[in-house]
Coordinates of C-alpha atoms and ligand atoms in Angstrom, one line a residue:
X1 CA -25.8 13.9 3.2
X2 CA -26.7 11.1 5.5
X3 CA -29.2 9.1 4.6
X4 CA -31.5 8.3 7.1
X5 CA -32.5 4.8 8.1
X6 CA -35.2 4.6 11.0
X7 CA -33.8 1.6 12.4
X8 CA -36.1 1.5 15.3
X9 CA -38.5 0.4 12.1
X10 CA -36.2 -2.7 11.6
X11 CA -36.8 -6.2 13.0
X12 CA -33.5 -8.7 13.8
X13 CA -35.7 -11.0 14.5
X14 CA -36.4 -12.9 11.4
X15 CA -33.9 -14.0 8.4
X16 CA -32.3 -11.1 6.8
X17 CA -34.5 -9.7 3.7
X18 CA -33.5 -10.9 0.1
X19 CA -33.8 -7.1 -1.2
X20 CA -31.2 -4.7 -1.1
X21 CA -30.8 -1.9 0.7
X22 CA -33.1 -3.2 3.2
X23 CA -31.0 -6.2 3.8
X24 CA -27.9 -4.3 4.4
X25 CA -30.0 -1.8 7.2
X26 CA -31.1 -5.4 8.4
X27 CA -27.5 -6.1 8.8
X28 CA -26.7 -2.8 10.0
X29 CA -28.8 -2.8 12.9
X30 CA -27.6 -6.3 13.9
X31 CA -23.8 -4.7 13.8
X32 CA -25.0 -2.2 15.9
X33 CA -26.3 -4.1 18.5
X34 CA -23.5 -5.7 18.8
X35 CA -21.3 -2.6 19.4
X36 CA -23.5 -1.5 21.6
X37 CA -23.4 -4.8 23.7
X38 CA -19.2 -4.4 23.1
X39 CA -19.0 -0.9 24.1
X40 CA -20.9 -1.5 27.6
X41 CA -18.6 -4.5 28.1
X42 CA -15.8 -2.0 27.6
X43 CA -16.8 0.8 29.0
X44 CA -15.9 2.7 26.1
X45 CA -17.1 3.5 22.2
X46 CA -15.1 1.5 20.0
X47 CA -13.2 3.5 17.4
X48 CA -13.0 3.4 13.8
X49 CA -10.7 4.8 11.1
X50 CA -11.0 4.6 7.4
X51 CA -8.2 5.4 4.8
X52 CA -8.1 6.2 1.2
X53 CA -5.4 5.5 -1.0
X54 CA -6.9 6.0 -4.5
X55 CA -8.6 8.6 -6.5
X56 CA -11.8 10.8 -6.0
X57 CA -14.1 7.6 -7.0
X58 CA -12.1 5.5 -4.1
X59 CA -12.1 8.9 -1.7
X60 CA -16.0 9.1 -2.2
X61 CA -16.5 4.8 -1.8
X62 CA -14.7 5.9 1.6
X63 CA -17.4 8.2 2.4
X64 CA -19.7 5.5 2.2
X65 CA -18.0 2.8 4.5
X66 CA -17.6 5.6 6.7
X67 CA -21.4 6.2 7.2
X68 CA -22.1 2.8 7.0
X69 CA -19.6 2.2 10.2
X70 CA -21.1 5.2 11.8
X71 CA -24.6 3.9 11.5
X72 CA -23.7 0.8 13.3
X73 CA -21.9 2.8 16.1
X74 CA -18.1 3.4 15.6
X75 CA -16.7 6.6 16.7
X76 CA -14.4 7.8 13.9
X77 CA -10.7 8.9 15.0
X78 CA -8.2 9.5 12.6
X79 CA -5.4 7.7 13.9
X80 CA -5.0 4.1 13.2
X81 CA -4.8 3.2 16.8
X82 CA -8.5 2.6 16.2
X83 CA -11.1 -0.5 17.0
X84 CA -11.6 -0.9 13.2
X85 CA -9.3 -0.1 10.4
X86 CA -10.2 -0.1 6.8
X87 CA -7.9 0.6 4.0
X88 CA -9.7 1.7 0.4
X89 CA -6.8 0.6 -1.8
X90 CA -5.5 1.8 -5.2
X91 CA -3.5 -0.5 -7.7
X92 CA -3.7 1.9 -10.6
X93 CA 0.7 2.3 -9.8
X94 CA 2.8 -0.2 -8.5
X95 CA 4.1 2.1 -5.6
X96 CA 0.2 2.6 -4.5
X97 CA -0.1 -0.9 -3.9
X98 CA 3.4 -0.9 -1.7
X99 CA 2.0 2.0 0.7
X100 CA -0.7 -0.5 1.5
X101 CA 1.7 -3.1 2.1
X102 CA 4.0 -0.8 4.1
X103 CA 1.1 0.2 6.3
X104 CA 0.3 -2.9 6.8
X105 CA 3.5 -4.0 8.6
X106 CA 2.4 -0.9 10.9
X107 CA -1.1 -2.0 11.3
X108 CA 0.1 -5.8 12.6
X109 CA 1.9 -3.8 15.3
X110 CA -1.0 -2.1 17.0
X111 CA -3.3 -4.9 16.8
X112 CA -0.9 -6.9 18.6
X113 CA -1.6 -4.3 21.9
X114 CA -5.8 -4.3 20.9
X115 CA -7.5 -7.8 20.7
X116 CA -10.7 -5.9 19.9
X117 CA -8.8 -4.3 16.6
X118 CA -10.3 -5.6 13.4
X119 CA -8.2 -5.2 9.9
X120 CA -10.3 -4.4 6.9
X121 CA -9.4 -4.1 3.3
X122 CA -11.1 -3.0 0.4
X123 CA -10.8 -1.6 -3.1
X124 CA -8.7 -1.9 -6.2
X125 CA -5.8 -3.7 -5.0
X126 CA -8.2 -6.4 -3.8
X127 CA -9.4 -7.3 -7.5
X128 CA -6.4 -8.9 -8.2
X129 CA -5.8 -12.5 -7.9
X130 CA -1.7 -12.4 -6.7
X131 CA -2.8 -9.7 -4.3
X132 CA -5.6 -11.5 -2.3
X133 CA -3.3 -14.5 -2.5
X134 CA -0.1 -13.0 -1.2
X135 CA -2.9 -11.6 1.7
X136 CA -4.1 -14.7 2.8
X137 CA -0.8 -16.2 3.0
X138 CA 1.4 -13.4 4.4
X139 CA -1.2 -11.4 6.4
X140 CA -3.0 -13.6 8.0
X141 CA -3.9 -10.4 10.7
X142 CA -5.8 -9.1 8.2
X143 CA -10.0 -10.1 9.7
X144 CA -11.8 -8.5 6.4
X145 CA -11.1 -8.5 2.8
X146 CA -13.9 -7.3 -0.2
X147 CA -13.5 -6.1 -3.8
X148 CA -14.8 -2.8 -5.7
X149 CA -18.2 -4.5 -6.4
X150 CA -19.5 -5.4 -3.1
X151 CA -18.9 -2.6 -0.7
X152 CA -22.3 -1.4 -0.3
X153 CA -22.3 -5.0 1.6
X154 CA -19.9 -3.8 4.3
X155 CA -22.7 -4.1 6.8
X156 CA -23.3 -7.7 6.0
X157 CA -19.1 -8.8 5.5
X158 CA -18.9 -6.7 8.9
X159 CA -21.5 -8.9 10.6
X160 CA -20.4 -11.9 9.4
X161 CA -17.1 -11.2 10.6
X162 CA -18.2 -11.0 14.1
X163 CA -20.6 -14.0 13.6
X164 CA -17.8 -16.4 12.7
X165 CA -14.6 -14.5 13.9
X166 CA -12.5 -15.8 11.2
X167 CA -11.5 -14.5 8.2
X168 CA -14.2 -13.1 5.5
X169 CA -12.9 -12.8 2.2
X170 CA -15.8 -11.7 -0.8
X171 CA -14.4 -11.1 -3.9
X172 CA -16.6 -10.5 -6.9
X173 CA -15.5 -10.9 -10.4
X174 CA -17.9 -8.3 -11.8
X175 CA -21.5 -6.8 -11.0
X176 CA -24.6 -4.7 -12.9
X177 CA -25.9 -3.9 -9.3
X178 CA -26.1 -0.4 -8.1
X179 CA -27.5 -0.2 -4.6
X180 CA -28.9 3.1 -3.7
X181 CA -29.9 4.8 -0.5
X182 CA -27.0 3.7 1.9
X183 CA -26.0 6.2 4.3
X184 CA -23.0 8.5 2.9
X185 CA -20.6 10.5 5.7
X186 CA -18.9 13.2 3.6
X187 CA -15.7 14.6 4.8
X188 CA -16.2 18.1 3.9
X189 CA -20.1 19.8 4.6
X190 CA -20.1 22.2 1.9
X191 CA -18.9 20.3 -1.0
X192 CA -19.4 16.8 -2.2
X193 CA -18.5 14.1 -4.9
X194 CA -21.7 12.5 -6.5
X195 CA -21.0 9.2 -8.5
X196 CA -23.0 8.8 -11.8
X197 CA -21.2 5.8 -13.4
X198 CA -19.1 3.4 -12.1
X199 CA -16.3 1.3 -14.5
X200 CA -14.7 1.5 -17.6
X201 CA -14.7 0.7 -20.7
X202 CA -12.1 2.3 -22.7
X203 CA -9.1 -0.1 -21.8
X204 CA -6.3 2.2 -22.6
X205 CA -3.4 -0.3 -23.1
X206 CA -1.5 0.7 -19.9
X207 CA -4.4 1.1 -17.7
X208 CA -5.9 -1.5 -14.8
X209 CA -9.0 0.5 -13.9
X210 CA -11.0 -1.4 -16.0
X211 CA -9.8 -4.6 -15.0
X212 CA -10.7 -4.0 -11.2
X213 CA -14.0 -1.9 -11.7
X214 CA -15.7 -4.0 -14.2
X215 CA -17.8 -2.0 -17.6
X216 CA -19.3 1.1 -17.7
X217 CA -22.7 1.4 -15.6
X218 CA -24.7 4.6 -15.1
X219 CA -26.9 5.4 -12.2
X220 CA -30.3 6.6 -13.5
X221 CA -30.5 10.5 -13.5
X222 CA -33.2 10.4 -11.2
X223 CA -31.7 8.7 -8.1
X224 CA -28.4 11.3 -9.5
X225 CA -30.9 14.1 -9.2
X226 CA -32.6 13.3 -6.0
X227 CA -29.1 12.7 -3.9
X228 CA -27.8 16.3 -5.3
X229 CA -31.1 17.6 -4.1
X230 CA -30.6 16.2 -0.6
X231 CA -27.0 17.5 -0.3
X232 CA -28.0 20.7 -1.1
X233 CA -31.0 20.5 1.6
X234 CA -28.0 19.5 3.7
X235 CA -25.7 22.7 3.1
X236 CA -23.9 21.4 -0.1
X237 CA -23.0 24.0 -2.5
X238 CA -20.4 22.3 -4.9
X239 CA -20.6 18.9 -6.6
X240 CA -18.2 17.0 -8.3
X241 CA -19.6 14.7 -10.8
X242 CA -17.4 11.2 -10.5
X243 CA -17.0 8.9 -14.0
X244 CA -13.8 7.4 -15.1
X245 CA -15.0 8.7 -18.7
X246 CA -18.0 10.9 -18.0
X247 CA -18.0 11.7 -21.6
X248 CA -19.9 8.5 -22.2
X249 CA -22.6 8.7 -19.1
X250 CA -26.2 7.6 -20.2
X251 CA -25.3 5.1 -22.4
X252 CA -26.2 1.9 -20.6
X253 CA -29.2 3.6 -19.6
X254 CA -32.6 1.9 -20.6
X255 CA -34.0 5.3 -21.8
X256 CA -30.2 6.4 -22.9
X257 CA -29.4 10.4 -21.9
X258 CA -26.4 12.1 -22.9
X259 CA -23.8 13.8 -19.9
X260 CA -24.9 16.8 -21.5
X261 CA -28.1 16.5 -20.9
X262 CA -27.8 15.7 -17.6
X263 CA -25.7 18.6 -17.1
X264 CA -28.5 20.6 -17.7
X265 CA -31.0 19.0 -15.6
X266 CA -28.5 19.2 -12.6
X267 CA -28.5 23.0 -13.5
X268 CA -31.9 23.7 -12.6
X269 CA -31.4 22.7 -9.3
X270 CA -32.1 25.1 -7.0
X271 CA -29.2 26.4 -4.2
X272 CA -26.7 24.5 -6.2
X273 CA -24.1 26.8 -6.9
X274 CA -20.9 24.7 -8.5
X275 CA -20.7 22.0 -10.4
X276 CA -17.4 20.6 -11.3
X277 CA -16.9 16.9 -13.0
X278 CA -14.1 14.4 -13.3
X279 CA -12.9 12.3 -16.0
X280 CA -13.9 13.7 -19.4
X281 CA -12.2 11.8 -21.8
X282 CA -10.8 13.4 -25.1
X283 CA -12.1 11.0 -27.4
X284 CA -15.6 11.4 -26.9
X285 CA -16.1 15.4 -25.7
X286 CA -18.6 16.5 -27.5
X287 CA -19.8 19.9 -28.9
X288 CA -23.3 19.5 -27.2
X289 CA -21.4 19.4 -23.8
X290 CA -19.0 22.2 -25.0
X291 CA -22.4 24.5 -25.8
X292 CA -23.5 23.6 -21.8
X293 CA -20.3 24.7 -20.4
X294 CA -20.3 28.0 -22.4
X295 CA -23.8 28.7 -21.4
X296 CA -23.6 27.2 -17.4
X297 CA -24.0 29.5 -14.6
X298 CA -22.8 26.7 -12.2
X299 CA -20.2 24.5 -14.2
X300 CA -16.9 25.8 -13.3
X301 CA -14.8 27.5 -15.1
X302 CA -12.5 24.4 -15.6
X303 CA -11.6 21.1 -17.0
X304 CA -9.1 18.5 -16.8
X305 CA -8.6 16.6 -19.8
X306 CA -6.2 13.8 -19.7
X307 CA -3.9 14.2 -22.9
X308 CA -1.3 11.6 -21.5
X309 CA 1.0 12.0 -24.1
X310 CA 1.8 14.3 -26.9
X311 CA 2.8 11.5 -29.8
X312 CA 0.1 10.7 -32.2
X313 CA 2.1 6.9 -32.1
X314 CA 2.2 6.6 -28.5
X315 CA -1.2 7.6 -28.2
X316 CA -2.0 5.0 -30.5
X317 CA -0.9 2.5 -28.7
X318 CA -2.6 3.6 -26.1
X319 CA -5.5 3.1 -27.4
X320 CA -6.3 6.5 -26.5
X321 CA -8.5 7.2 -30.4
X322 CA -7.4 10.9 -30.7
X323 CA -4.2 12.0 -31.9
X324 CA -2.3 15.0 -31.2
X325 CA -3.5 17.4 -33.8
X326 CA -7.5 16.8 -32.5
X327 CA -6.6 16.9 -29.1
X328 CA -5.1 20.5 -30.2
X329 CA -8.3 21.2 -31.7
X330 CA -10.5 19.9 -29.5
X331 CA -9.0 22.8 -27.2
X332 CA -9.0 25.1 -29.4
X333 CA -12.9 24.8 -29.6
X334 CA -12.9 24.7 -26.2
X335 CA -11.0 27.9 -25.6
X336 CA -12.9 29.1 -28.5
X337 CA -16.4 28.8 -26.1
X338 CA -14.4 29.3 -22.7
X339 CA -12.0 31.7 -23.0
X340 CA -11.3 31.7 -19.5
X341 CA -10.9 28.5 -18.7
X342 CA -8.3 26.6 -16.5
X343 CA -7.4 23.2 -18.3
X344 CA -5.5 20.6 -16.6
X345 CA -4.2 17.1 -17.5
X346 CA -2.8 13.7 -16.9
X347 CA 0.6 12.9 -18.4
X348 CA 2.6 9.2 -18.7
X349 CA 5.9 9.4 -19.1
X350 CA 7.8 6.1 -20.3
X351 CA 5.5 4.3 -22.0
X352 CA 6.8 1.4 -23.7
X353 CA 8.8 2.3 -26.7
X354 CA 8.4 6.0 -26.3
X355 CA 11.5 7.5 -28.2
X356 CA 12.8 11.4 -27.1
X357 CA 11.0 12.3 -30.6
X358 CA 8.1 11.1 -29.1
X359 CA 8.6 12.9 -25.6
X360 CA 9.5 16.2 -27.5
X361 CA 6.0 16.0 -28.9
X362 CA 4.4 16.2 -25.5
X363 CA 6.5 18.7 -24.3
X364 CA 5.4 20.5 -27.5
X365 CA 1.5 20.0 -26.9
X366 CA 2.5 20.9 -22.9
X367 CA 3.4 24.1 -24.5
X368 CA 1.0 25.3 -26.9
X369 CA -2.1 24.1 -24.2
X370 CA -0.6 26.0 -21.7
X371 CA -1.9 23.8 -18.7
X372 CA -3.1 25.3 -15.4
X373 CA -1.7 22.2 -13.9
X374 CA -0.5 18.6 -14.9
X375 CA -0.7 15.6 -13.3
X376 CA 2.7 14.0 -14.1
X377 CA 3.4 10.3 -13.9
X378 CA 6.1 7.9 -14.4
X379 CA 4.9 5.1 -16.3
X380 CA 3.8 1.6 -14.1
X381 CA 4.0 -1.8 -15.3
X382 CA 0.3 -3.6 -14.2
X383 CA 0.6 -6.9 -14.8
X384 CA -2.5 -7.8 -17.0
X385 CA -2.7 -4.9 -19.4
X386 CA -1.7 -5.3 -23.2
X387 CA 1.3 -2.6 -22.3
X388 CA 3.1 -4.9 -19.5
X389 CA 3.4 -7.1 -22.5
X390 CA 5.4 -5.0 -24.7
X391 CA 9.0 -4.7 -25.0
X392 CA 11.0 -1.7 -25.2
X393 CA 10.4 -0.6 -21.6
X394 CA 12.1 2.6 -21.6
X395 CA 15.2 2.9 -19.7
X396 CA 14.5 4.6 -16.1
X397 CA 17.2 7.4 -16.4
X398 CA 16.0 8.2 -19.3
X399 CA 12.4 8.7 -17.6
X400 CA 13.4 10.2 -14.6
X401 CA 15.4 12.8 -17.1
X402 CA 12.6 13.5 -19.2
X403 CA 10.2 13.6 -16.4
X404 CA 12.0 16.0 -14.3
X405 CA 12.5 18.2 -17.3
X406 CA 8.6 18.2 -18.1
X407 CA 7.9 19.2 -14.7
X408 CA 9.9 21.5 -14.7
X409 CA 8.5 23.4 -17.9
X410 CA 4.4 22.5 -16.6
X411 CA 5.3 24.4 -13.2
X412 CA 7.3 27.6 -15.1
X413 CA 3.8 27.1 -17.7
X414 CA 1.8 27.5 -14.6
X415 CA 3.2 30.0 -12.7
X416 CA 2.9 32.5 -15.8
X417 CA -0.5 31.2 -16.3
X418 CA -2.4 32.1 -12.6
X419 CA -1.2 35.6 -13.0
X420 CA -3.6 36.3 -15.5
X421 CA -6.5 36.9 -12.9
X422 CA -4.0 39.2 -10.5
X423 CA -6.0 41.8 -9.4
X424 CA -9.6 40.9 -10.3
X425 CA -12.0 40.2 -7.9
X426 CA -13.8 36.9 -8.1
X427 CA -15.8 33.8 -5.8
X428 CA -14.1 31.9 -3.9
X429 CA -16.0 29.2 -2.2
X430 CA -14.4 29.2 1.9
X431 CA -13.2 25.7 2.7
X432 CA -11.4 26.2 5.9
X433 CA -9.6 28.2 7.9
X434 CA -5.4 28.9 7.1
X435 CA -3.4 26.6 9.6
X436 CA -0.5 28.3 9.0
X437 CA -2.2 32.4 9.2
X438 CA -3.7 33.4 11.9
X439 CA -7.1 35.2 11.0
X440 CA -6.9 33.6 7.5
X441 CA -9.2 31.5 5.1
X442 CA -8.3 29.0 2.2
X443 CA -11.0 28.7 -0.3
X444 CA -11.1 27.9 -3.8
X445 CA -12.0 29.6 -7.4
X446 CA -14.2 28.2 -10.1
X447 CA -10.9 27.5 -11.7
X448 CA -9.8 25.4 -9.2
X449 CA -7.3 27.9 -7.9
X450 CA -6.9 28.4 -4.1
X451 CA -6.9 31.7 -2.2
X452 CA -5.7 32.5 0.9
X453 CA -7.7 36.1 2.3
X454 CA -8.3 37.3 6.1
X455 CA -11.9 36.6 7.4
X456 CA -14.1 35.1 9.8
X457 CA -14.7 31.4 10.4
X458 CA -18.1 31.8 9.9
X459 CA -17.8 32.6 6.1
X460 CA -16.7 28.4 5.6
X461 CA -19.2 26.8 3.3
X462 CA -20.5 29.9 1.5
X463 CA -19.4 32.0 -1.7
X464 CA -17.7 35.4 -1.0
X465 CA -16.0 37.8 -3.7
X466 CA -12.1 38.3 -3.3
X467 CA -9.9 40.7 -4.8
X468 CA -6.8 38.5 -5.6
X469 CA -3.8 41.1 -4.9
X470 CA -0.9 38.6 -5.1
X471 CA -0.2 35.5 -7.5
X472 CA 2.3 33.5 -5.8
X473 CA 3.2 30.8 -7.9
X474 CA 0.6 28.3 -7.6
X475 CA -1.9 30.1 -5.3
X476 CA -3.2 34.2 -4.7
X477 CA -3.1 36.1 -1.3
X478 CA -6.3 37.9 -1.3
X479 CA -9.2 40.7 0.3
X480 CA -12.6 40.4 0.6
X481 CA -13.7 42.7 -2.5
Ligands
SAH501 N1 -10.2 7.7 -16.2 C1 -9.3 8.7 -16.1 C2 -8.0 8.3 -15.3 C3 -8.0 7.4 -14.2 S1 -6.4 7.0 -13.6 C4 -8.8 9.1 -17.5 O1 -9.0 8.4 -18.4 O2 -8.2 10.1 -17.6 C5 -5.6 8.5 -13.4 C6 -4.4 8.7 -14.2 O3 -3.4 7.8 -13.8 C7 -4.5 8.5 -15.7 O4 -5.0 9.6 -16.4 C8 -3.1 8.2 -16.1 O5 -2.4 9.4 -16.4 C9 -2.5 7.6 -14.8 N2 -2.2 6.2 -15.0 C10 -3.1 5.2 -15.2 N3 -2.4 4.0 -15.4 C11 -1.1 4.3 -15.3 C12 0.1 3.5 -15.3 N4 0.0 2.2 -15.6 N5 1.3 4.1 -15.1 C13 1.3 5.4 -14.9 N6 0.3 6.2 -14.8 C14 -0.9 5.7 -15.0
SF4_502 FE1 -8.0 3.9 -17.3 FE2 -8.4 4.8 -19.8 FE3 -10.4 4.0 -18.3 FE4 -9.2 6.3 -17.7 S1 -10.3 5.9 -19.5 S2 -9.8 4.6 -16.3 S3 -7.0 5.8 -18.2 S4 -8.8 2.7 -19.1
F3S503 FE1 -9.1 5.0 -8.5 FE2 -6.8 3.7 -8.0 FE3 -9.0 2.4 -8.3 S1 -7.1 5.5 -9.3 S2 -10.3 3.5 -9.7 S3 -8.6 3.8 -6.7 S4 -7.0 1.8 -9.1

């Protein structure tokens, strides 16, 4: 979707406008005249390139500065040889916040051979005091620096960044503002994410999210409704619903709705074919939302559902408020309604004072759920949360021993698993054509499960029946059926 902004409507004359979005298209047009004065000084389109290092929230946020640097002119590229580079930062793991800092050292290098190059940084990392600090002192190259809560502002930090030419640095500490109808350049034509909450407020023990995204806030179902309606108009078959804890959507709301119910309103749009959703927390799944998903047409035929650990007492100190023996049940149930749905999960390994007794357990639940594919992760210290405060940090060859052998037993789980739809024929949304095959395409099942068949380019984007003929491993070789 691009939303469209009729800038020849918008005057530069005048101070900018107090209300927002219109004082971000204010600042938009001013940004683009200057790139247009810049590229004619040139004689060439200046060049931007924005990268994501964080999850499908921070992937989608990308989308957004993205159209917004579009609007005001850039040409994207995808190298970072480019007139503007922005880095969407993640700090939920220690080694996401050194790939920043290693592409930085990269970054200072090119700029040095492009004194039009502007450095931009944004995201999660940037919510933290040390980090910004460490910036500011040690990467003094960097031009632009902004936080989670202000990026529909990019416009305006970009403008005052050319109006002063020194460093802008806007960090918020927290916001209730959602700012609709920015422009929005998605990556893929068919498929899209849609936000419809932003924060957290569950504060599991090891967890930073909520620390650099600030508490829960939903967008009203109407704007939701009204931007999956104009994807669609624009070719969009599949959504993914974005939440760190969808589970609790509506809440905030001044006329409160549940997730469920807006499940169901999102159903009835028409031309919408998938809808897919991402995070549903355990603790709060409830049976209304199971009774939608049995009786969906478009909610796919899978869910991931972070379990991070098996142990009742790890979980507890968590603060995860589920233990192992409802998490079991809560699949059960959902089995129960689903039969043939694809679960997958999130799993820490080495949380503080996790004993093997403790790890056996999740290897036990990692059994008996019988995953369609785990997310595994070695446990990070974040500064700031209650569990970088407690002791018995678990030894790191005992980790990297107990994480190699879980991985080891969730790929074996999954291999046996995919077989089960060898030799039925089912949808596969087309997402692109095979690099490696010639005359092949790569789409995706409801489950989440990706296909490989021969076929025509022209099929991308839409919803064809395969017959899957061979599982192999993690993925089928298909014919159109
Ligand atoms: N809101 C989502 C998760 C967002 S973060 C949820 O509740 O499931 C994605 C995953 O990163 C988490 O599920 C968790 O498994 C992992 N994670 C978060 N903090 C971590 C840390 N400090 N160390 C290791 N993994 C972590
Ligand atoms: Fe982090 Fe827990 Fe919130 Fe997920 S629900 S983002 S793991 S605090
Ligand atoms: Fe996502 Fe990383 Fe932020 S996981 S919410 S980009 S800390």
């Amino acid at each position: 979707m691009y939303t469209k902004i009729d800038l020849e409507q918008i005057s530069t004359n005048g101070p900018a406008p107090e209300t927002e979005p219109e004082r971000q298209y204010y600042f938009i047009k001013k940004c683009k005249e200057y790139v247009e004065q810049k590229n004619k000084e040139l004689g060439r389109s200046l060049t931007c390139c924005v990268q994501t290092f964080g999850c499908q929230m921070n992937a989608r946020d990308s989308e957004k500065l993205l159209g917004i640097l579009e609007e005001i002119g850039y040409v994207p590229v995808e190298t970072e040889d480019a007139d503007f580079v922005i880095y969407n930062t993640c700090t939920v793991r220690e080694n996401a916040n050194q790939k920043v800092y290693g592409h930085l050292g990269y970054l200072s290098n090119i700029k040095k051979k492009n004194p039009h190059m502007l450095i931009a940084l944004c995201g999660c990392m940037m919510q933290e005091e040390l980090v910004v600090e460490k910036l500011r002192k040690s990467y003094r190259f960097v031009d632009l620096i902004f936080g989670t809560y202000n990026n529909y502002k990019f416009a305006e930090l970009i403008w005052e960044r050319f109006d002063s030419n020194s460093t802008i640095i806007d960090i918020w500490k927290e916001t209730d503002q959602i700012v609709e109808e920015l422009p929005v350049e998605r990556k893929y034509p068919f498929k899209s994410g849609v936000n419809i909450m932003f924060g957290c407020n569950n504060f599991c023990s090891y967890c930073i999210v909520p620390y650099v995204r600030g508490r829960e806030r939903s967008r009203k179902p109407e704007d939701i409704i009204k931007e999956i309606q104009e994807l669609v108009a624009d070719n969009v078959v599949e959504i993914m619903l974005l939440g760190q804890n969808v589970n609790s959507y509506g809440k905030n709301l001044e006329q409160p709705m549940t997730f469920a119910q807006l499940l169901q309103e999102i159903e009835k749009i028409p031309g919408l074919e998938r809808i897919r959703f991402m995070t549903s927390h355990p603790k709060d799944l409830s049976d209304e939302l199971i009774e939608v998903m049995r009786t969906s047409k478009k909610i796919c035929c899978q869910l991931h559902l972070p379990v991070q650990s098996g142990s009742s007492r790890i979980l507890q100190k968590m603060n995860r408020h589920y233990t192992k023996e409802s998490y079991l049940a809560l699949v059960e149930k959902i089995r129960a309604a689903v039969p043939d749905i694809s679960l997958t999960t999130d799993i820490i390994v080495g949380f503080p004072g996790e004993t093997q007794e403790d790890f056996e357990e999740t290897m036990d639940v990692i059994r008996k759920v019988r995953y369609d594919s785990v997310f595994t992760f070695i446990y990070s210290k974040r500064t700031g949360t209650p569990a970088a405060a407690m002791e018995e940090q678990v030894p790191e060859e005992v980790v990297k021993k107990n994480f190699d052998r879980l991985l080891k037993e969730v790929q074996s789980i999954a291999t046996e698993r995919i077989e089960r739809f060898q030799g039925r024929t089912m949808d596969v949304l087309v997402e692109e054509k095979n690099e490696q095959l010639e005359g092949y395409l790569t789409g995706r099942l409801s489950s989440g499960i990706v296909v490989h068949f021969p076929g025509d380019e022209s099929l991308i984007g839409t919803i064809v029946p395969v017959k899957l003929e061979e599982s192999k491993g993690f993925y089928y070789m298909g014919k159109r059926g």
